[in-house]
Coordinates of C-alpha atoms in Angstrom, one line a residue:
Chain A
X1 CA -3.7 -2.8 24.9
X2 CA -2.0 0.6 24.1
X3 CA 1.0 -1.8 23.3
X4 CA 1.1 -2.8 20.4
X5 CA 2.2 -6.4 21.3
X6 CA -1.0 -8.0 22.7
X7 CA -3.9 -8.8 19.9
X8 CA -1.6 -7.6 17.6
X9 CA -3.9 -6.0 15.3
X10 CA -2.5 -4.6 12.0
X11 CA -2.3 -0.9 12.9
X12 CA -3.4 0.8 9.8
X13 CA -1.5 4.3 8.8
X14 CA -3.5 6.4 7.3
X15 CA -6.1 8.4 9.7
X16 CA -8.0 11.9 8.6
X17 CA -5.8 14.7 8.9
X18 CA -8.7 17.2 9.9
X19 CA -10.6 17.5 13.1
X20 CA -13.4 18.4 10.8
X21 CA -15.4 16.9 8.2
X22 CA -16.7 20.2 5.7
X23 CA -16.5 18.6 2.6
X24 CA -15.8 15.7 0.5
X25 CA -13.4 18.5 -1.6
X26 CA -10.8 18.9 1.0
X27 CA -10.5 15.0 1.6
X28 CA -7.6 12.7 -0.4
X29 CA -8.6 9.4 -2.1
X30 CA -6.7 7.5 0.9
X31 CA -9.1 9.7 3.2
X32 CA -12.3 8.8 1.3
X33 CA -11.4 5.1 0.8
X34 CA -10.8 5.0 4.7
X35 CA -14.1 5.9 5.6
X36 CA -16.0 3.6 3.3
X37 CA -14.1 0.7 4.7
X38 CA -14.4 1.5 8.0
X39 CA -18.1 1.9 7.4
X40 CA -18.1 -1.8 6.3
X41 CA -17.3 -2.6 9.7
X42 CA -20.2 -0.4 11.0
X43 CA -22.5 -2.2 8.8
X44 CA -22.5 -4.9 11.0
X45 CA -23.4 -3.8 14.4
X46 CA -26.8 -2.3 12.9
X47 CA -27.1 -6.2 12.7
X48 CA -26.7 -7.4 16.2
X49 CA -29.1 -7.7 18.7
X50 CA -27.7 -5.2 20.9
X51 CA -27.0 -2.1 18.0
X52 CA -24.4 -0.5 20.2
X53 CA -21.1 -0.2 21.1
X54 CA -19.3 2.1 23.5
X55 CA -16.6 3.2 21.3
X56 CA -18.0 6.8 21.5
X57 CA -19.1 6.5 25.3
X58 CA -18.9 10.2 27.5
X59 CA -18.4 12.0 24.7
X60 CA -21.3 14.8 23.7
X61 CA -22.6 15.4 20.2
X62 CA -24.7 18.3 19.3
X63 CA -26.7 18.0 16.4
X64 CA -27.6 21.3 15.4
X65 CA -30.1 21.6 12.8
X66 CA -30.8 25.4 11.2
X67 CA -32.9 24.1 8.4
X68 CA -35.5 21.3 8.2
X69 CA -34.0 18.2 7.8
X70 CA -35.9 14.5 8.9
X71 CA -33.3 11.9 7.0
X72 CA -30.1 13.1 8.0
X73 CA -31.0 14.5 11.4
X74 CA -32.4 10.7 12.3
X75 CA -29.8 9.4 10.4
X76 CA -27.2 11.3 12.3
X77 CA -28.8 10.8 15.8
X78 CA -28.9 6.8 15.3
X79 CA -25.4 6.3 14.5
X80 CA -24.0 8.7 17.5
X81 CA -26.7 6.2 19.7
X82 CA -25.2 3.5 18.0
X83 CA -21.6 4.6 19.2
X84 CA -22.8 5.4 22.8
X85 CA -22.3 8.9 21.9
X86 CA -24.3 11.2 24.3
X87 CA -26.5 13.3 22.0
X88 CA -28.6 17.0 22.1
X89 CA -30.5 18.1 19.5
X90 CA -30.6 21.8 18.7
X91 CA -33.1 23.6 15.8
X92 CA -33.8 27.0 14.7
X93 CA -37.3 27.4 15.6
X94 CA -38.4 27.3 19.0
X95 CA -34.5 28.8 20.1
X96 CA -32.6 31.2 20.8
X97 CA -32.1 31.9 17.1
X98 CA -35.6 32.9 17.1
X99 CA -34.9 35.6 19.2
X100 CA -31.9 36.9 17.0
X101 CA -28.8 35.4 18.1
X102 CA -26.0 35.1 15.6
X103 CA -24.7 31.5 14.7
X104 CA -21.5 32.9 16.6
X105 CA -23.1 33.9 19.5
X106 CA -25.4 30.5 19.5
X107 CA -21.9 28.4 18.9
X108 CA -19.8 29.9 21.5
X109 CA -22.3 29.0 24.1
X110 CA -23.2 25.9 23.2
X111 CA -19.3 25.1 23.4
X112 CA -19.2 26.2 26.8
X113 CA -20.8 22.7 27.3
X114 CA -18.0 21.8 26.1
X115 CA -19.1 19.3 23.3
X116 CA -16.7 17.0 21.5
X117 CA -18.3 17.3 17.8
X118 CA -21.0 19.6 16.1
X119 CA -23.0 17.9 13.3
X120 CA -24.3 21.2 11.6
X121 CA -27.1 21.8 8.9
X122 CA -27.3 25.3 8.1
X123 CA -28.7 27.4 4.8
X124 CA -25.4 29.4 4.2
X125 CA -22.5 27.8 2.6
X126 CA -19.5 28.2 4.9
X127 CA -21.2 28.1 8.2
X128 CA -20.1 24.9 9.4
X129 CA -16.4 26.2 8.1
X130 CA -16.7 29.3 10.3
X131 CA -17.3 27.3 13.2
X132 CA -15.3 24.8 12.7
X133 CA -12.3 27.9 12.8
X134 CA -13.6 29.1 15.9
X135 CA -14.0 25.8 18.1
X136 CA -12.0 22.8 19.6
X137 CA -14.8 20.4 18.5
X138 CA -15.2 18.9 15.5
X139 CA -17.2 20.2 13.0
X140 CA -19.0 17.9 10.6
X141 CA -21.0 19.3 7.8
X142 CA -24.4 17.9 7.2
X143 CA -25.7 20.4 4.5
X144 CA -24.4 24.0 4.1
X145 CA -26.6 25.5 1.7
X146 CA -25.7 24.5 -2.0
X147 CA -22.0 24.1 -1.1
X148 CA -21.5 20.2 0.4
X149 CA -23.2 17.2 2.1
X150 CA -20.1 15.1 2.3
X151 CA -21.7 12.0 4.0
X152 CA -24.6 11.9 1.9
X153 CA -21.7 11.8 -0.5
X154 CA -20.3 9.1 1.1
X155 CA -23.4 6.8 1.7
X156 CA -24.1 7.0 -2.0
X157 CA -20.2 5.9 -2.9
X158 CA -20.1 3.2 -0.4
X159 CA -23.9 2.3 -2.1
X160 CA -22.1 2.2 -5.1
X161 CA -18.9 0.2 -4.2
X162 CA -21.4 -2.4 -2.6
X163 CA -23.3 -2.9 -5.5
X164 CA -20.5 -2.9 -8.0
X165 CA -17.4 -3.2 -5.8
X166 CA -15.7 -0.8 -7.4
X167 CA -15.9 3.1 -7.8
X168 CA -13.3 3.8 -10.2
X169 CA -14.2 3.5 -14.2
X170 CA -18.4 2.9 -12.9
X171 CA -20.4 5.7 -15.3
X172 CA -22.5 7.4 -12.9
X173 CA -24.9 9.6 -14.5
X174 CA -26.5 12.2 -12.2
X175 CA -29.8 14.0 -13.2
X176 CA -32.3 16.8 -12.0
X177 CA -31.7 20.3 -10.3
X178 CA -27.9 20.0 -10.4
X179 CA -27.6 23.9 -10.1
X180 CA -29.4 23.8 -6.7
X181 CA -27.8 20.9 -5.3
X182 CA -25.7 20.0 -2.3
X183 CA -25.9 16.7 -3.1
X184 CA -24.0 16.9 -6.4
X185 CA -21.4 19.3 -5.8
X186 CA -20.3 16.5 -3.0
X187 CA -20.9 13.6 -5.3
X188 CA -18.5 15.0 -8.4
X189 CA -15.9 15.9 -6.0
X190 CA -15.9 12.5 -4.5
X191 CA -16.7 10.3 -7.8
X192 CA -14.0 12.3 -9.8
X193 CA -11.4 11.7 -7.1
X194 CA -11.7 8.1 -6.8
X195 CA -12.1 8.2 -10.5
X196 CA -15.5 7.3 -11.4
X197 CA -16.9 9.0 -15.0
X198 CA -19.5 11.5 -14.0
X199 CA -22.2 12.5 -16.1
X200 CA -24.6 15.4 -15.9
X201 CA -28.3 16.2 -17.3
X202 CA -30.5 18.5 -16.6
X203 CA -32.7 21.2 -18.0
X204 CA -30.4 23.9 -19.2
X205 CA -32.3 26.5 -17.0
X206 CA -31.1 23.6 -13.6
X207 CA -27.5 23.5 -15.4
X208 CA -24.7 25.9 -13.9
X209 CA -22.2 27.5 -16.5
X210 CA -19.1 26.0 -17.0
X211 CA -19.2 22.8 -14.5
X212 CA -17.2 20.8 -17.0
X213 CA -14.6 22.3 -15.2
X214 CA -15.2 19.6 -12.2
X215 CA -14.3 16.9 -15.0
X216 CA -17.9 16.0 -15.7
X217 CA -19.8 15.4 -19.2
X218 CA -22.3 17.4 -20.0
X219 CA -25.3 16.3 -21.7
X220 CA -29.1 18.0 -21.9
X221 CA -31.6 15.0 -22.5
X222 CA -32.1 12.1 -20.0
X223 CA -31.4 9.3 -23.2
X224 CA -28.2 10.1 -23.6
X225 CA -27.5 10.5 -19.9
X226 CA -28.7 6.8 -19.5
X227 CA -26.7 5.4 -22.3
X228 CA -24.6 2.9 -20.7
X229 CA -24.8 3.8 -17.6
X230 CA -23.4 1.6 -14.2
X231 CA -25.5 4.3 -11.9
X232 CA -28.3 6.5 -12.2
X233 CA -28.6 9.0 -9.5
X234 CA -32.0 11.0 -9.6
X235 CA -32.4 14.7 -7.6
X236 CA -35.1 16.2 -6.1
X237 CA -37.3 18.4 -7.8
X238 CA -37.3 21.5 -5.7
X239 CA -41.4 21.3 -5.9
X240 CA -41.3 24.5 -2.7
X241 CA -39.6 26.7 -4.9
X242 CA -42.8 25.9 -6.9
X243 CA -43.1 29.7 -7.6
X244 CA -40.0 30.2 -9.7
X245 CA -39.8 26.8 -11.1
X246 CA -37.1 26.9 -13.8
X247 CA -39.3 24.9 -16.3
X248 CA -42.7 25.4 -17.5
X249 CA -45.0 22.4 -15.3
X250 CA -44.1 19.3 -13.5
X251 CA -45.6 17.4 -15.7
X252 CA -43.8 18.9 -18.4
X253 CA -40.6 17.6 -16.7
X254 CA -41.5 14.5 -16.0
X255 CA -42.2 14.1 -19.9
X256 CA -38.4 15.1 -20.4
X257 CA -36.4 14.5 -16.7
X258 CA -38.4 11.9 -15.3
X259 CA -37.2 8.5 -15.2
X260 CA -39.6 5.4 -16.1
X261 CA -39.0 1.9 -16.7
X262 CA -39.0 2.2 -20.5
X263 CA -36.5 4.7 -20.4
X264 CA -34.4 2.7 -17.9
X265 CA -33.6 0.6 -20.4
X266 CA -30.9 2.6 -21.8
X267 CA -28.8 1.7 -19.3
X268 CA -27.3 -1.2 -18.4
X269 CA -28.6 -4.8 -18.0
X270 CA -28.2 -4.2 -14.4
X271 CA -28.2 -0.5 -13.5
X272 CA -28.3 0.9 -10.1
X273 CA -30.9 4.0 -9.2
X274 CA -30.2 5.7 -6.0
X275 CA -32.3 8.6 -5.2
X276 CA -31.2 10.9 -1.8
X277 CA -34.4 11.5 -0.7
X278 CA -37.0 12.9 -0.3
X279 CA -38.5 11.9 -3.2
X280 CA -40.6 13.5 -5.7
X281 CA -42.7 10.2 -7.3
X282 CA -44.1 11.3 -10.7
X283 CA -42.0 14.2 -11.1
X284 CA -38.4 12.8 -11.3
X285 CA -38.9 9.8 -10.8
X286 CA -42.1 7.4 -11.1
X287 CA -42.9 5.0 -8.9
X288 CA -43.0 1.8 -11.0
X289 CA -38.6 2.5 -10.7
X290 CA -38.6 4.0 -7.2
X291 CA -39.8 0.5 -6.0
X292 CA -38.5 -1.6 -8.7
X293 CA -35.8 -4.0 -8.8
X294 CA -33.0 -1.7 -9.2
X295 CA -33.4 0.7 -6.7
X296 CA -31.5 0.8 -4.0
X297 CA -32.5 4.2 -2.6
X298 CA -33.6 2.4 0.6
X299 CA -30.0 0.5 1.0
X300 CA -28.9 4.1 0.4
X301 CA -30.5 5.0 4.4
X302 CA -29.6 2.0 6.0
X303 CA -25.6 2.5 4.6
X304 CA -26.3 6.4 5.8
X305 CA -26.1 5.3 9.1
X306 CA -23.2 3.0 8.3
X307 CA -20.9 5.5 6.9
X308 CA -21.9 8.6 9.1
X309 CA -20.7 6.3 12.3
X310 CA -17.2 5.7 10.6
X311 CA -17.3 9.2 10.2
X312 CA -18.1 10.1 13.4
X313 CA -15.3 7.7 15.2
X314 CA -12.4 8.8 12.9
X315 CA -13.0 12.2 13.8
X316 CA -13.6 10.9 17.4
X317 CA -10.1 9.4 17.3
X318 CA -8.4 12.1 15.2
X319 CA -9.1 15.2 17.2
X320 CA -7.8 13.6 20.1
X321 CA -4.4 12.9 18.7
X322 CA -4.2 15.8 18.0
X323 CA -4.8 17.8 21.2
X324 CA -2.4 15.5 22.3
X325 CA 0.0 17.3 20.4
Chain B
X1 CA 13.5 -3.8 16.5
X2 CA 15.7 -6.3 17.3
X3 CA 15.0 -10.3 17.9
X4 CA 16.1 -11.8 21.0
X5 CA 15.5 -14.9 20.4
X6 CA 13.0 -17.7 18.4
X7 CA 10.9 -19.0 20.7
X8 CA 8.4 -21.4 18.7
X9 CA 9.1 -22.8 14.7
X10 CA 6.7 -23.6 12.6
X11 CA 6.6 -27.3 14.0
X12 CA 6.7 -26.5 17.7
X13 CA 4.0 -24.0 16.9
X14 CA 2.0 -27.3 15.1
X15 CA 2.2 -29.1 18.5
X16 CA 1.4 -25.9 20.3
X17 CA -2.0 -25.8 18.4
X18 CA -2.7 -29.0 18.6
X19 CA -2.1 -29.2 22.2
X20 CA -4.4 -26.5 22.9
X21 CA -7.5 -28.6 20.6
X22 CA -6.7 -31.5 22.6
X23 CA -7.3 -29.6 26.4
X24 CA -10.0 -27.6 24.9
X25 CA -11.7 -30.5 24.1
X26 CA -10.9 -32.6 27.4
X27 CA -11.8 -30.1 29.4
X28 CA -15.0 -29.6 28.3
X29 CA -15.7 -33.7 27.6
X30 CA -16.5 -33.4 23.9
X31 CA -17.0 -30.8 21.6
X32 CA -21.2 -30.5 22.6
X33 CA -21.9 -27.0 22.1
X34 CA -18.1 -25.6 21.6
X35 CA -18.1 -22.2 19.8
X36 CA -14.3 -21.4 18.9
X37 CA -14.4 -17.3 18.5
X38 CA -10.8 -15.7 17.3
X39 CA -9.9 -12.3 18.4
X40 CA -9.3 -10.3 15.3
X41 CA -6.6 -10.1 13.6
X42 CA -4.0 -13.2 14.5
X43 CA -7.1 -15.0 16.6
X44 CA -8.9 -15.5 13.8
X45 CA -6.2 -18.2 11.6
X46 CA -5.5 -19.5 15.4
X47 CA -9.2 -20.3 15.5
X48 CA -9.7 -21.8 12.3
X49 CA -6.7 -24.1 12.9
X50 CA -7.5 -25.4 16.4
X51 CA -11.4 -25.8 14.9
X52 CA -9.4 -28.2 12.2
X53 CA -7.5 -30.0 14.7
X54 CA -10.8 -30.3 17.0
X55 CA -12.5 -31.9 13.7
X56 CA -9.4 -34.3 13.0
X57 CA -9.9 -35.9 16.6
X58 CA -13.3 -35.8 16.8
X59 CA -14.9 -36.2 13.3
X60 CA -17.0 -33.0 14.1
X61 CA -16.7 -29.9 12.7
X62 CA -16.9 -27.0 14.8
X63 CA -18.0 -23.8 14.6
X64 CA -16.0 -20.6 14.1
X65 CA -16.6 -17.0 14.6
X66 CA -14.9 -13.6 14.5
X67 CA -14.6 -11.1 17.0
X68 CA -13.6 -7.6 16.3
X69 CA -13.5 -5.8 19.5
X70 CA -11.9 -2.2 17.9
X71 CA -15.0 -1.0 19.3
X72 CA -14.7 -1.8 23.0
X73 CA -11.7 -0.5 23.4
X74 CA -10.5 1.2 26.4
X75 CA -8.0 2.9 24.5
X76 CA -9.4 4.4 21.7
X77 CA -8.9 7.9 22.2
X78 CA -5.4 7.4 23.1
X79 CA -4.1 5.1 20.5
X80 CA -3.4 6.7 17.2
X81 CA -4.6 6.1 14.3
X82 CA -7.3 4.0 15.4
X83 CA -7.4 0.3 13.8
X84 CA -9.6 0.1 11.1
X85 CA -13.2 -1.4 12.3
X86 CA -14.1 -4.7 11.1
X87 CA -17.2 -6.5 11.0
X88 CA -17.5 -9.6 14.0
X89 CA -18.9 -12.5 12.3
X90 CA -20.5 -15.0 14.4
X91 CA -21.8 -18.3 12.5
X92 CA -24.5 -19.0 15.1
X93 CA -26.1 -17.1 18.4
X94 CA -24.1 -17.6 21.2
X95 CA -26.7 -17.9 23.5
X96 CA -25.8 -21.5 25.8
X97 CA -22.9 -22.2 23.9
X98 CA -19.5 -22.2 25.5
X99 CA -17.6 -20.0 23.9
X100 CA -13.9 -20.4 23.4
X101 CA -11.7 -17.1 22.9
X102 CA -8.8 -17.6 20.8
X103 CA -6.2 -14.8 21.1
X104 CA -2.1 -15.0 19.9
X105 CA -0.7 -13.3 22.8
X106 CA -2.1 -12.5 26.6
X107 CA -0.4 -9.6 27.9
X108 CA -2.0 -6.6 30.0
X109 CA -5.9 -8.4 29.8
X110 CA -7.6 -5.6 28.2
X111 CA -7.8 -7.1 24.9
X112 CA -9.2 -9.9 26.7
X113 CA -11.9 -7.5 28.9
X114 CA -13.0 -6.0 25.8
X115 CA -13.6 -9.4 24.0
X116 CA -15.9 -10.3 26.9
X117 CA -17.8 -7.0 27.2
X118 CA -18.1 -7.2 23.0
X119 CA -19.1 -10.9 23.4
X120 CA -22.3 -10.2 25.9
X121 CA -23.9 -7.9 23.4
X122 CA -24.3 -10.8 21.0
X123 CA -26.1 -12.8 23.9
X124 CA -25.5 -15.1 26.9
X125 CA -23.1 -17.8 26.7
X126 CA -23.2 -21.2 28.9
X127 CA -19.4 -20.4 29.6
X128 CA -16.3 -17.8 28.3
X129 CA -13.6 -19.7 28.1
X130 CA -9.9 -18.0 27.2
X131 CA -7.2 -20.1 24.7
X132 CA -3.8 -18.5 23.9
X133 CA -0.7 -19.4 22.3
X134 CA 1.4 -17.5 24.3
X135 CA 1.2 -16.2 27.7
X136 CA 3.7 -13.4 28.3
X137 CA 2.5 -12.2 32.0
X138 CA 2.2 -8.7 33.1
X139 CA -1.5 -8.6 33.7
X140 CA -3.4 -5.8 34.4
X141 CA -6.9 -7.0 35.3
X142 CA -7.9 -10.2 36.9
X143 CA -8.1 -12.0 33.8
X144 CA -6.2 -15.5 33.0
X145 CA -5.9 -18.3 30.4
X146 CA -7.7 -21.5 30.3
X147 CA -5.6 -23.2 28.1
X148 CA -2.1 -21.9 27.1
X149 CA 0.1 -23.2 24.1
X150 CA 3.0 -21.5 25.8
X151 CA 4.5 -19.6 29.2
X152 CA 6.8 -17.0 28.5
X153 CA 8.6 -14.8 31.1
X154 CA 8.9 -11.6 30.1
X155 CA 10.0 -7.9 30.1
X156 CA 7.7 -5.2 29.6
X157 CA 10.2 -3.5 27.0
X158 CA 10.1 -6.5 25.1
X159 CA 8.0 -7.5 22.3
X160 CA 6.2 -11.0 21.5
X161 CA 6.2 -11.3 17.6
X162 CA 3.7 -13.9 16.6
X163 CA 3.9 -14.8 13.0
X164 CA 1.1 -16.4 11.1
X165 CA 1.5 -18.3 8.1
X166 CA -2.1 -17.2 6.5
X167 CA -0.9 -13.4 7.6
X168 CA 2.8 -13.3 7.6
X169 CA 3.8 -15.7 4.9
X170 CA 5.3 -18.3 7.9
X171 CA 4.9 -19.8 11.1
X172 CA 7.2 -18.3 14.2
X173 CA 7.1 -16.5 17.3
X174 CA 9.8 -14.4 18.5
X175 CA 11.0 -12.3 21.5
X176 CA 12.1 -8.7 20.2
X177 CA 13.0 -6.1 22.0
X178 CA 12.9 -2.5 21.1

């Protein structure tokens, strides 16, 4: 089968050039686009009766988790099942961490078990970087800090490109904490690229300085965000930062930020609402939309595991070549 | 790459095809519970026309599915870049149906093992049977054709180029060597 005579399947070209997935910033239009439709064929085996195949069989897959996480972590550890992927889980509390090892120290010995990728959560920006410098495996970045969350990135494009079947020219309008968010640093970077418009709201106090320089418009009241909008993408309320909550009550922003079905009807005829979870009902979001017709916040976890198995087997595949030399 | 020689035109190809329909359906008496399944990427036209030439003789249609078996491959770390992964499509449960694969070529086998161990996921089939338009030898695991559109001896440095009119614009097969 390593010839390329016999099924003679159309040997596509393009491949990821990294061993790593850190970001959706680093990645090219071809890159992105080559993930989404490979997740299309993923799609399907969450389908079958038997939900596996053994594309990913022998190789080991640590999921390690510094910071709480129940969506992504699950969401993660189904799709490496899915690929026959042997899989460890690994979390801060109850560790080694615990007793004051340094992420270093913690990675180097965990890659004496000589793991073939690392899907890493961690609270400081860069971390999966920094280990993905230091080891053979492949790094893939499931939340570092307020930097990236490339496949929650992905999951909410290839949402999009289902619903609409298209990404460039849709008017996505993305609304909350932005200045806190993971989520929506990943999100611009991938939506300008493929050359969606992107549009911003949020509480001035939520809004960082000068991030019309990622190409996004700018505007400060929900209305006008949901003008005409294809997609409406609401963030979490931080609601355990409750403390130093950057507007006066949560009632307060719901009045201003949260989205209701009269105010949906800005947008257009047949808008698309994602959410990434956890949600926040009657503070960004009420529930009457959460649940409603255009939602598609649960599609949004069932594509999740979709696109983090295509991302997971082209980095599988990659890193292999290229140890091959 | 350099052609060798033509070995099937579009109308030898025709009677290739419809040659196979006629000994798929003779050998299993009928078309009762047939299931033609083509091997992604050139198995799939291979199946829809041998399901059209079934339906000619018989006046029944019969059912066609999709495999893609990117997934069960033995190969995959050691191809690159991997074939994109597409979705298998199967228009009914397999489960007592006999199952005809439909491939272009038959070469090492491994195409073939993957198909069956994809195929048993989706359930338990009656029978597996194996259809090909060309056999080119040179097998590497115990695996053989049922029904064969057309023997070719071969060298392993040479190249079986199946063209597919819904794919490649026109119907040919040629011999090519590198």
């Amino acid at each position: 089968m390593g010839r390329r005579n016999e099924g003679d399947m159309r040997i596509q070209t393009s491949a990821l050039r990294s061993k790593d997935l850190l970001g959706i910033e680093p990645l090219t239009p071809e890159e992105i686009t080559l993930i989404l439709d490979t997740a299309e064929g993923f799609k399907e085996v969450s389908e079958r009766p038997v939900k596996k195949v053994p594309a990913l069989r022998g190789q080991l897959v640590i999921n390690l988790f510094m910071e709480a996480s129940t969506r992504t972590r699950v969401s993660f550890e189904i799709a490496e099942k899915r690929l026959s992927a042997d899989t460890l889980g690994f979390s801060a509390s109850g560790s080694s961490v615990e007793k004051g090892e340094t992420l270093i120290d913690t990675a180097q010995n965990l890659m004496a078990m000589h793991p073939d990728m690392i899907v890493i959560r961690h609270k400081h920006p860069g971390a999966p970087k920094m280990l993905a410098d230091l080891l053979p495996a492949s790094i893939i970045n499931a939340g570092d800090g307020a930097h990236e969350h490339p496949t929650q990135a992905l999951l909410d494009a290839f949402t999009i490109r289902e619903r609409l079947g298209r990404l460039a020219g849709v008017n996505v309008s993305i609304i909350g904490d932005i200045s806190h968010s993971r989520v929506v640093r990943s999100n611009i970077h991938l939506l300008t690229k493929m050359k969606a418009n992107v549009t911003l709201a949020a509480p001035p106090t939520l809004m960082p300085a000068e991030v019309e320089r990622m190409g996004v418009r700018v505007v400060h009241s929900l209305d006008e965000a949901l003008e005409g909008a294809d997609v409406v993408m609401m963030l979490r309320v931080q609601i355990e930062r409750q403390g130093k909550l950057s507007f006066p009550s949560l009632r307060e922003y719901f009045n201003t930020f949260g989205l209701t079905p009269e105010r949906l009807a800005r947008a257009r005829k047949d808008v698309v609402v994602m959410h990434p979870g956890p949600m926040n009902r009657g503070v960004e979001i009420s529930s009457d939309v959460a649940d409603g017709p255009y939602s598609v916040i649960l599609e949004q976890v069932t594509n999740g595991v979709a696109v983090r198995m295509a991302v997971l087997y082209l980095l599988a595949g990659g890193h292999l070549t290229e140890s091959q030399g | 790459m350099k052609t060798k020689k033509k070995l099937l035109d579009g109308a030898r190809m025709r009677r290739a095809v419809r040659r196979m329909a006629i000994e798929i359906v003779e050998r299993n008496r009928g078309t009762e519970d047939l299931l033609i399944i083509g091997i992604r990427s050139r198995g799939v036209p291979l199946a829809e026309r041998i399901a059209q030439q079934i339906e000619e003789m018989e006046g029944e249609p019969v059912p066609v599915g999709i495999l893609d078996i990117t997934l069960y491959r033995d190969d995959l770390t050691t191809i690159a870049p991997q074939p994109v992964v597409k979705p298998t499509k199967l228009p009914q449960p397999i489960d007592d149906k006999i199952v005809v694969l439909i491939d272009d070529v038959l070469y090492t086998g491994r195409t073939v093992r993957a198909a069956l161990d994809a195929l048993i996921d989706f359930g338990r089939p009656k029978a597996v049977q194996l259809a090909v338009l060309i056999d080119r030898g040179h097998r590497e695991l115990p695996i053989h054709a049922d029904v064969v559109g057309k023997t070719v001896p071969t060298d392993r440095h040479e190249v079986i180029k199946v063209k597919l009119a819904e794919m490649d614009g026109e119907d040919e097969v040629l011999i090519q060597e590198q």
